[in-house]
mmCIF file of C-alpha atoms and ligand atoms in Angstrom:
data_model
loop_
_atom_site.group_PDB
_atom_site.id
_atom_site.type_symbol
_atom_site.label_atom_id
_atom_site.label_comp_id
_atom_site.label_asym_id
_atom_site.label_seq_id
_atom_site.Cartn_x
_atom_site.Cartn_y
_atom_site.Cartn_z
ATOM 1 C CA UNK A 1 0.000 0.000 0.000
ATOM 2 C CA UNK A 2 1.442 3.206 -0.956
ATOM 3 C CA UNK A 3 -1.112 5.754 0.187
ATOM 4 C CA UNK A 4 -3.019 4.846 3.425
ATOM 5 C CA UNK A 5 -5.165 7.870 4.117
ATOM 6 C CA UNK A 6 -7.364 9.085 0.594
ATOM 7 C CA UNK A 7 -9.715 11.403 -0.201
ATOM 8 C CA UNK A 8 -11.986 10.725 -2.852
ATOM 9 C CA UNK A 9 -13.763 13.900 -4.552
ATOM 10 C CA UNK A 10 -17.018 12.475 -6.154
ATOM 11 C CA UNK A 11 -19.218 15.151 -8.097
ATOM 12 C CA UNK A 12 -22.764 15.520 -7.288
ATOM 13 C CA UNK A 13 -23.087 14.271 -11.533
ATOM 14 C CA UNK A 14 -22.216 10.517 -10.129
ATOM 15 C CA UNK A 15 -25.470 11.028 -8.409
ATOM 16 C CA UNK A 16 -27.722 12.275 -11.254
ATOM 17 C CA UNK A 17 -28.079 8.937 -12.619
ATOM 18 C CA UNK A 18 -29.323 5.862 -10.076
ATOM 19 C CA UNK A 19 -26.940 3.416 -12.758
ATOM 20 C CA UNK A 20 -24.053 5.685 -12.252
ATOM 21 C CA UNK A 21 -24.424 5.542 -8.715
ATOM 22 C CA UNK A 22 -24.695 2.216 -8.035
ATOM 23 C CA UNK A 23 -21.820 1.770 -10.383
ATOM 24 C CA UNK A 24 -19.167 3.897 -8.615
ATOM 25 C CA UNK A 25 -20.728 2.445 -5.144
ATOM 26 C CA UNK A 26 -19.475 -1.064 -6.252
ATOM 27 C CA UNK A 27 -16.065 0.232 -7.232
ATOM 28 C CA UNK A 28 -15.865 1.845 -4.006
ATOM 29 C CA UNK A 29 -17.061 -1.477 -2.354
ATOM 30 C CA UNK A 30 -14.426 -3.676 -4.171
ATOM 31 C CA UNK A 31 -11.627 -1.472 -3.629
ATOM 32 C CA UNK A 32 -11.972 -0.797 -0.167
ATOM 33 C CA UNK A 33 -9.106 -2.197 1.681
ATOM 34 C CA UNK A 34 -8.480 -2.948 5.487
ATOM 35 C CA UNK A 35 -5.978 -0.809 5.939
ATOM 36 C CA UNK A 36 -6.873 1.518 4.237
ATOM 37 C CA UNK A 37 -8.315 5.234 5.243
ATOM 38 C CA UNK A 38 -10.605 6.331 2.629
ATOM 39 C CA UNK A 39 -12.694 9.648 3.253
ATOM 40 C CA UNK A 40 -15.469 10.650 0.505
ATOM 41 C CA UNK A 41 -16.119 14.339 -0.481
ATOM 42 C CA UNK A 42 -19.374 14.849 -2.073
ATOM 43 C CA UNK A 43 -20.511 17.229 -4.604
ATOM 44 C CA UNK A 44 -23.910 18.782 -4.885
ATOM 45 C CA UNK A 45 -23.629 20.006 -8.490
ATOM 46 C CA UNK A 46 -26.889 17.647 -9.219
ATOM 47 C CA UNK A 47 -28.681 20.233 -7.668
ATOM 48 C CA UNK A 48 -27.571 23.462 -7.509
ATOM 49 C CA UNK A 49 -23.795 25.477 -8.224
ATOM 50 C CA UNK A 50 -24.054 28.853 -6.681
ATOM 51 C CA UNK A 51 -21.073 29.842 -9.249
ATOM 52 C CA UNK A 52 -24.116 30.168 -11.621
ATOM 53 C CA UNK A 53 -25.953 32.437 -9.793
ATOM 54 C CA UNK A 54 -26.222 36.048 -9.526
ATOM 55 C CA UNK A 55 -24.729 37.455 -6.405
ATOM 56 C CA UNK A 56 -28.058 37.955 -4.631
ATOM 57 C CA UNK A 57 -29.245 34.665 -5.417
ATOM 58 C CA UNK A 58 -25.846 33.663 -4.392
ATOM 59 C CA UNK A 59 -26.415 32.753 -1.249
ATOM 60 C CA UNK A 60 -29.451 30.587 -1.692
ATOM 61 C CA UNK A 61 -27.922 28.730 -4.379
ATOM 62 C CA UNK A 62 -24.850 27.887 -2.237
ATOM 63 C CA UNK A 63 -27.279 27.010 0.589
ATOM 64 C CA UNK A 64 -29.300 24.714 -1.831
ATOM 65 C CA UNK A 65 -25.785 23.755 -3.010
ATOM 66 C CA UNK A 66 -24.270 22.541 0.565
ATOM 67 C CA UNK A 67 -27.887 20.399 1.477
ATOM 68 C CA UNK A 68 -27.477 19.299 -1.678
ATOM 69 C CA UNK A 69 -24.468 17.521 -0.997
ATOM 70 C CA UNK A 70 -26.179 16.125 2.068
ATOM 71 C CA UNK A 71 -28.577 14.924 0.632
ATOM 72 C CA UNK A 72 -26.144 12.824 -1.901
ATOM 73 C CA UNK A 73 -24.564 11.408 1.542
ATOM 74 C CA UNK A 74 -27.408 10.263 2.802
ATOM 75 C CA UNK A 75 -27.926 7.981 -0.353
ATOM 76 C CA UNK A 76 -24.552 7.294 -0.487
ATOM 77 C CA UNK A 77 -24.014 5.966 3.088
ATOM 78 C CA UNK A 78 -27.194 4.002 2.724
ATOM 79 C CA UNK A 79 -25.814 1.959 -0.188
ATOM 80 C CA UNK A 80 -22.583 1.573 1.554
ATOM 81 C CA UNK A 81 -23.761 0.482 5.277
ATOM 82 C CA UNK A 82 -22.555 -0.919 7.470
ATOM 83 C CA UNK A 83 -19.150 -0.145 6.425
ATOM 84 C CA UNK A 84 -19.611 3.760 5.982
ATOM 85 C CA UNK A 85 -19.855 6.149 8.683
ATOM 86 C CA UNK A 86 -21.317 10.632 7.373
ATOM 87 C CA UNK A 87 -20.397 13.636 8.979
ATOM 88 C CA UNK A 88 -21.617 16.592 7.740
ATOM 89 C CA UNK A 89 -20.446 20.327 7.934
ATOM 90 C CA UNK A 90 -23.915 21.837 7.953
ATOM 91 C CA UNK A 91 -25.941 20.580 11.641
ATOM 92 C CA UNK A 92 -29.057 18.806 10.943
ATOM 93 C CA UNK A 93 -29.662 17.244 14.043
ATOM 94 C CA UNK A 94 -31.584 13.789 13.648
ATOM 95 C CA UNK A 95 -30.254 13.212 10.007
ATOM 96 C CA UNK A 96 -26.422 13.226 10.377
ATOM 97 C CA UNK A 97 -23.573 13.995 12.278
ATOM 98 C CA UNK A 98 -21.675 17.328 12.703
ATOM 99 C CA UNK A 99 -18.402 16.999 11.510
ATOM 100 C CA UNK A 100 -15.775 17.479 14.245
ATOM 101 C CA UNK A 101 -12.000 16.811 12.955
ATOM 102 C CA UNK A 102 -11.691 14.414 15.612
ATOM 103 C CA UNK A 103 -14.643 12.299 15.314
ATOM 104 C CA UNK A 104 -13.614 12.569 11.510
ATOM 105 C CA UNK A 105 -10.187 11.043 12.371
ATOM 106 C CA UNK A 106 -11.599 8.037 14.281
ATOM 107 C CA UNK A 107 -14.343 6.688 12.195
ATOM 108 C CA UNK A 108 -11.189 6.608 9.725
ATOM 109 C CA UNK A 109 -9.396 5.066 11.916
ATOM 110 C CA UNK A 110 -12.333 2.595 12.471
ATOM 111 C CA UNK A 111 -11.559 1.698 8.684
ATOM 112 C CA UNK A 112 -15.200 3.222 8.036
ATOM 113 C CA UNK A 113 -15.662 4.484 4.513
ATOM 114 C CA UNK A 114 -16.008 7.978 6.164
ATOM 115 C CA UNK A 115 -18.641 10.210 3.500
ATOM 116 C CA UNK A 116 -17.996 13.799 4.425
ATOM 117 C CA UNK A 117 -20.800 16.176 3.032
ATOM 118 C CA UNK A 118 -21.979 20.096 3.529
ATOM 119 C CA UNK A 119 -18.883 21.550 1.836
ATOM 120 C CA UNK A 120 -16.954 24.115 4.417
ATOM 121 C CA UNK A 121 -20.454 25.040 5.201
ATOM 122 C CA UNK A 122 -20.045 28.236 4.700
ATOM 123 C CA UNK A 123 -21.028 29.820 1.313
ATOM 124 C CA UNK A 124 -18.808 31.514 -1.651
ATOM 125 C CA UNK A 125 -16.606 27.601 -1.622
ATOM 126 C CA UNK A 126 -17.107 24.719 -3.921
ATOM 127 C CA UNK A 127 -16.759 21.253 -2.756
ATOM 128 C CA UNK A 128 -13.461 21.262 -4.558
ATOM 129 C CA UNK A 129 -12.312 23.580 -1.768
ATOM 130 C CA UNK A 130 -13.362 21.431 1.092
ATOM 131 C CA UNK A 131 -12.482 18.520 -0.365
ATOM 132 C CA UNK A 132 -8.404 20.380 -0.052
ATOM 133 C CA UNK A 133 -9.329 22.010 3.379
ATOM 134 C CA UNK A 134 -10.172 18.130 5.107
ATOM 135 C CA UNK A 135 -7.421 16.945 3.090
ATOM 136 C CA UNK A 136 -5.226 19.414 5.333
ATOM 137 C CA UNK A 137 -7.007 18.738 8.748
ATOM 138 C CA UNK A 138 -7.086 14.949 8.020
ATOM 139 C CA UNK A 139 -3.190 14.491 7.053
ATOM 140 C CA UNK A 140 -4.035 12.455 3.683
ATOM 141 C CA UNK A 141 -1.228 11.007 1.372
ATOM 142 C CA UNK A 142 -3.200 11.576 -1.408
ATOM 143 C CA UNK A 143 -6.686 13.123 -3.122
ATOM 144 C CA UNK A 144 -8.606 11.123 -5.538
ATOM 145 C CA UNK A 145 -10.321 13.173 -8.266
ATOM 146 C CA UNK A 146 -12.941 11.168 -9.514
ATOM 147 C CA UNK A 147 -14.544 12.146 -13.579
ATOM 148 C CA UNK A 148 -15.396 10.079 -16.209
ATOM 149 C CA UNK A 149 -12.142 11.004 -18.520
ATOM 150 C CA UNK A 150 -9.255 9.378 -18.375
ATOM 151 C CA UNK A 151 -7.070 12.278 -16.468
ATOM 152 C CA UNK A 152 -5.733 15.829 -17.555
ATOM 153 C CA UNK A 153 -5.385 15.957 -20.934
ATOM 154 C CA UNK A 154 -3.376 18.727 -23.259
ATOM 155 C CA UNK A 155 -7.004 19.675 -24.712
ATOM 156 C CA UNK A 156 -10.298 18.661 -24.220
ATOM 157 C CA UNK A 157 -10.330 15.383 -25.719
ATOM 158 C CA UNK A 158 -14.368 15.265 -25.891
ATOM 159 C CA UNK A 159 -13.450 18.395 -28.416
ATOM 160 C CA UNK A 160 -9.686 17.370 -30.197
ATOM 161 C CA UNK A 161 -8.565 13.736 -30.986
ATOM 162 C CA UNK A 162 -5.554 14.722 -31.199
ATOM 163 C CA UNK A 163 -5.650 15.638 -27.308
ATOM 164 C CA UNK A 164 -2.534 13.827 -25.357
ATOM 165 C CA UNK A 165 -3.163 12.341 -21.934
ATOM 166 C CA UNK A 166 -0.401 14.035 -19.285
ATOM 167 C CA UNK A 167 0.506 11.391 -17.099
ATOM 168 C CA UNK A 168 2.420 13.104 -14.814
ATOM 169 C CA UNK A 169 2.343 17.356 -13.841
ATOM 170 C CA UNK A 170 3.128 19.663 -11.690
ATOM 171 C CA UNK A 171 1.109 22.075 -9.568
ATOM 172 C CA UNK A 172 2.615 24.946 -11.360
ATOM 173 C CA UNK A 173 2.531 23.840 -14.581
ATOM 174 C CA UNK A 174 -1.399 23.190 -14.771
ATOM 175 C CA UNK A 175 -1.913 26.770 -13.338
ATOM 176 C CA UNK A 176 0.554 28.086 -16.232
ATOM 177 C CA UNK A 177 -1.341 25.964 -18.595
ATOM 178 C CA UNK A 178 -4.365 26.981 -17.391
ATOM 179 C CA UNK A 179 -5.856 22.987 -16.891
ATOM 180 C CA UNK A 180 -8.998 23.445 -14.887
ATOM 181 C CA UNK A 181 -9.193 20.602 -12.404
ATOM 182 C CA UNK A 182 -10.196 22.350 -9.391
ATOM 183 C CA UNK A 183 -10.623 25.696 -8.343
ATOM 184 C CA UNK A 184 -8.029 27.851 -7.908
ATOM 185 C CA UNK A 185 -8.694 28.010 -3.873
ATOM 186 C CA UNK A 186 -8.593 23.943 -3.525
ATOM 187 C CA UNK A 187 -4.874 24.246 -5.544
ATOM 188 C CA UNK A 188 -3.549 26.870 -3.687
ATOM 189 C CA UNK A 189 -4.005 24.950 -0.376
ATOM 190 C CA UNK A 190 -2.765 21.175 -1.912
ATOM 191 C CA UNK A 191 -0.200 22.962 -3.095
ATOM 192 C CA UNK A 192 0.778 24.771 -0.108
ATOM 193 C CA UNK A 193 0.559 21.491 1.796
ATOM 194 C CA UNK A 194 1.953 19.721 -1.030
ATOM 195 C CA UNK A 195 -0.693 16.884 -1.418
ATOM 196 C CA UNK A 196 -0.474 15.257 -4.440
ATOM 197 C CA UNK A 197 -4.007 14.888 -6.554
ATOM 198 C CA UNK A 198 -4.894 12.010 -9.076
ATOM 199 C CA UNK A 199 -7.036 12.798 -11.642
ATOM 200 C CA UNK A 200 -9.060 9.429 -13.148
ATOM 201 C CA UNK A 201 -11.804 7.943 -14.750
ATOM 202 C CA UNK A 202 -13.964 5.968 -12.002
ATOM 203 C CA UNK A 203 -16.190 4.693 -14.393
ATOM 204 C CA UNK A 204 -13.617 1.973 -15.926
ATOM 205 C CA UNK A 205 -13.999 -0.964 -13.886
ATOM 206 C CA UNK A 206 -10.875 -1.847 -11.257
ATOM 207 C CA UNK A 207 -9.762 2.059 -11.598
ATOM 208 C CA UNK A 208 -10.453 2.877 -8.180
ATOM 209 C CA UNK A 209 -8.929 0.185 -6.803
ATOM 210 C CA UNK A 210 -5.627 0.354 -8.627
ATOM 211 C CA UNK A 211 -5.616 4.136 -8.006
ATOM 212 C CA UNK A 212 -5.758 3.573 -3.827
ATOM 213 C CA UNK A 213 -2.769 0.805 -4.019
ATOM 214 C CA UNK A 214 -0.729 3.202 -6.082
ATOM 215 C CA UNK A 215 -0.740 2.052 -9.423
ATOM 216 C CA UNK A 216 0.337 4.421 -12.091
ATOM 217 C CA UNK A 217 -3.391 5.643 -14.099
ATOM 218 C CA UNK A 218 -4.693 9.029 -14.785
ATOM 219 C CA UNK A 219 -2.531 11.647 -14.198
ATOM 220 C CA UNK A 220 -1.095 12.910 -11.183
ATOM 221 C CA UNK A 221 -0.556 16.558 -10.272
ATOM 222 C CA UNK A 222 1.717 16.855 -7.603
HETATM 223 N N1 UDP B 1 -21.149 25.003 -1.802
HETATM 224 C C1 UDP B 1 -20.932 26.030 -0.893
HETATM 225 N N2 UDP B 1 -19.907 25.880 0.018
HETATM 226 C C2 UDP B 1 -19.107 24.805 0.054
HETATM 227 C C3 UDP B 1 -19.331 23.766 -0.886
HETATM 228 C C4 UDP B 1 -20.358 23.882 -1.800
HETATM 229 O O1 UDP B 1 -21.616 27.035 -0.900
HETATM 230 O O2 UDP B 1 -18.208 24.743 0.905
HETATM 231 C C5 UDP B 1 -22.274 25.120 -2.746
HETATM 232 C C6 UDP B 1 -21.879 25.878 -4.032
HETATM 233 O O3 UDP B 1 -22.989 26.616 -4.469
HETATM 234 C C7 UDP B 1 -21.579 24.742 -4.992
HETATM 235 C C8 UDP B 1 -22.650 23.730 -4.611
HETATM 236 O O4 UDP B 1 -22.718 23.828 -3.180
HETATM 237 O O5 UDP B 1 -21.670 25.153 -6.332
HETATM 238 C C9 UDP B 1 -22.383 22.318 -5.033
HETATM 239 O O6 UDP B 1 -21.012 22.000 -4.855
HETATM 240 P P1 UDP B 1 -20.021 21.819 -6.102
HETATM 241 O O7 UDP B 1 -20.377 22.798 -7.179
HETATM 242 O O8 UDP B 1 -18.642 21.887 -5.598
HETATM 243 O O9 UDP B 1 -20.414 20.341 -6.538
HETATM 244 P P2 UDP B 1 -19.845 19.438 -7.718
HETATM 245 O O10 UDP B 1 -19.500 20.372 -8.861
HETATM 246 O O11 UDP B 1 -18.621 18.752 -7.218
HETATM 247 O O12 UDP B 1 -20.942 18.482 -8.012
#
């Protein structure tokens, strides 16, 4: 095992369609290892993205936005009981848990397939930018970026087929290059804390599992 403590960033689009879903739930099932420490960040995109939104609806959007996210955690830990555990940033008492660092760090420790939801809770972030921010508070080795591409590529390769798959790149460059793979707040904090990212596709069978023992797919942005 190379990396024992991952995050996995999973867009609220893996929840938009119930096939999908139960797709990426299996992968997650068959990869989940022992020993390993796997924390889940969940997107709410399936709902709403306050990024779309004027500024006064801003706030509403990125409310809708965070209990949308909880709402995808609540599926998600149903299809993975008994071997998930959710904590949530927003506090809605008598459908999950408030997420506390510590409580956080001993489900993983529990080897619970720990499904983190509510964003920051606070408005004006993305789940992009939590996903980096419990990355930092929960020491992992290594963030999982979950899409349904193969990794970064040198264009958009659902646009050019001549677009070249970057296997390996650095923080800096993709800035410079101007690769969006998450916003600029989430890459100024793995960088800072230098946490390397893996971008792959989730949706080709076995991915998952080879990304968490370290195998070389996607492309990795460290
Ligand atoms: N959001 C927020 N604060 C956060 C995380 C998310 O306000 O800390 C809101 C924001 O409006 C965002 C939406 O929730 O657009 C859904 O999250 P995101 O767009 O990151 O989901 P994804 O694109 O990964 O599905």
């Amino acid at each position: 095992m190379k990396f024992k403590r991952c995050i996995l960033k999973l867009t609220g689009e893996a929840f938009s369609d119930p096939s999908a879903l139960d797709k990426i739930a299996n992968e997650i099932k068959q990869s989940y290892h022992p020993k390993l420490e796997l924390a889940i960040v969940l997107g709410g995109g399936n709902f709403f993205r306050g990024r779309n939104a004027a500024l006064r609806d801003k706030l509403v959007t990125d409310r809708a936005g965070m209990l949308g996210t909880v709402i995808n955690g609540i599926l998600l830990e149903n299809i993975l009981k008994p071997f998930a555990a959710h904590l949530s940033a927003l506090d809605i008492k008598g459908f999950v848990t408030y997420y506390q660092i510590e409580k956080a760090l001993e489900y993983l420790q529990l080897k619970k397939i720990l499904i983190l939801s509510g964003g920051t809770g606070l408005p004006h972030f993305t789940t992009d930018t939590a996903t980096a921010l419990r990355a930092c508070e929960l020491n992992a080795d290594l963030i999982l970026k979950a899409t349904n591409v193969d990794g970064v590529y040198s264009t958009d390769p659902n646009r050019d087929p001549a677009a070249k798959l970057i296997k390996k790149i650095s923080y800096k460059e993709t800035i410079n290059k101007n690769l969006k793979i998450m916003d600029q707040q989430a890459f100024a904090l793995l960088q800072d804390r230098k946490i390397p990212l893996l971008v792959f596709n989730i949706f080709k069978h076995g991915n998952l599992k080879k990304a968490l023992a370290g195998r070389q797919i996607g492309s990795m942005v460290c």
